[in-house]
Amino acid sequence: MRRADRLFELIQVLRRASAPLTAAAIAAELETSKRTIYRDIGALIAQRVPIRGEAGIGYILDRGFDLPPLMLTSDELEAVALGAQWVMAHADSELARAALGVLAKIAAIVPEDLRPLIDDPAVGTPPSREVHGDVGVDVAKLRAWSRQGLKLAIGYVDKTGQTSERVIWPFMVGYVATVRVVMAWCELRADFRIFRTDQLTSVDFLDERYPEHPVVLRRRWLAMMREKQVVRTQDADRA
């Protein structure tokens, strides 16, 4: 998470709190360290954000504080519009509704001269013509399990037609134009695997947390993918 995003989320956490929150509690919610929270709170107080409290006791945000109005450039607004259109075309129905809601909220608060960039954008992506083959899979619930660090028991058929039963630790749901995938740690293979949702023959949402944190798995997987990309680039350069 970028520092600016983290500071914004820290304010939101304090805004929702009805009692003082310790740095440990805030760190757990933002998935960072207590040291980082202490540093961020100090930076916000230096910017005259009305946060009261101290280490070991907790922190609270004075009532009535609000963030300045949302200020976005025209390029940023077009990026939002384009991204939302893609989500509405290719993501699951709940995310599609959320994307439409985001556009409505932004259109309501941007200056009048910038509103056409949301209401009538000059950028666009065509509606999806593909019918996803995972109509029996609750993709929204897959996203929830990936956030919460809960296990899945799945039936899967690979591209060769072989079937298997596995328990996996989902940590990310990926969306591309024609398929949706779940990135997970596979207990059967003791390694990372990517599963196409249209090749899932069954999904059992288990009420059992896996031992790793989803953020840790995502970071390890992304680091591994970056390393593989470096190797591929180096091999292509040598070819």
mmCIF file with all atom_site columns, N, CA and C in Angstrom, residues 162 187 196:
data_model
loop_
_atom_site.group_PDB
_atom_site.id
_atom_site.type_symbol
_atom_site.label_atom_id
_atom_site.label_alt_id
_atom_site.label_comp_id
_atom_site.label_asym_id
_atom_site.label_entity_id
_atom_site.label_seq_id
_atom_site.pdbx_PDB_ins_code
_atom_site.Cartn_x
_atom_site.Cartn_y
_atom_site.Cartn_z
_atom_site.occupancy
_atom_site.B_iso_or_equiv
_atom_site.pdbx_formal_charge
_atom_site.auth_seq_id
_atom_site.auth_comp_id
_atom_site.auth_asym_id
_atom_site.auth_atom_id
_atom_site.pdbx_PDB_model_num
ATOM 1 N N  . GLN A 1 162 ? -7.672  -34.378 -16.949 1.00 0.00 ? 162 GLN A N  1
ATOM 2 C CA . GLN A 1 162 ? -7.478  -35.100 -15.692 1.00 0.00 ? 162 GLN A CA 1
ATOM 3 C C  . GLN A 1 162 ? -8.157  -34.368 -14.547 1.00 0.00 ? 162 GLN A C  1
ATOM 4 N N  . GLU A 1 187 ? -2.298  -27.384 -1.367  1.00 0.00 ? 187 GLU A N  1
ATOM 5 C CA . GLU A 1 187 ? -1.761  -28.333 -0.392  1.00 0.00 ? 187 GLU A CA 1
ATOM 6 C C  . GLU A 1 187 ? -1.287  -29.613 -1.079  1.00 0.00 ? 187 GLU A C  1
ATOM 7 N N  . ARG A 1 196 ? -8.348  -22.029 -13.172 1.00 0.00 ? 196 ARG A N  1
ATOM 8 C CA . ARG A 1 196 ? -9.414  -21.371 -13.926 1.00 0.00 ? 196 ARG A CA 1
ATOM 9 C C  . ARG A 1 196 ? -10.752 -21.696 -13.280 1.00 0.00 ? 196 ARG A C  1
#
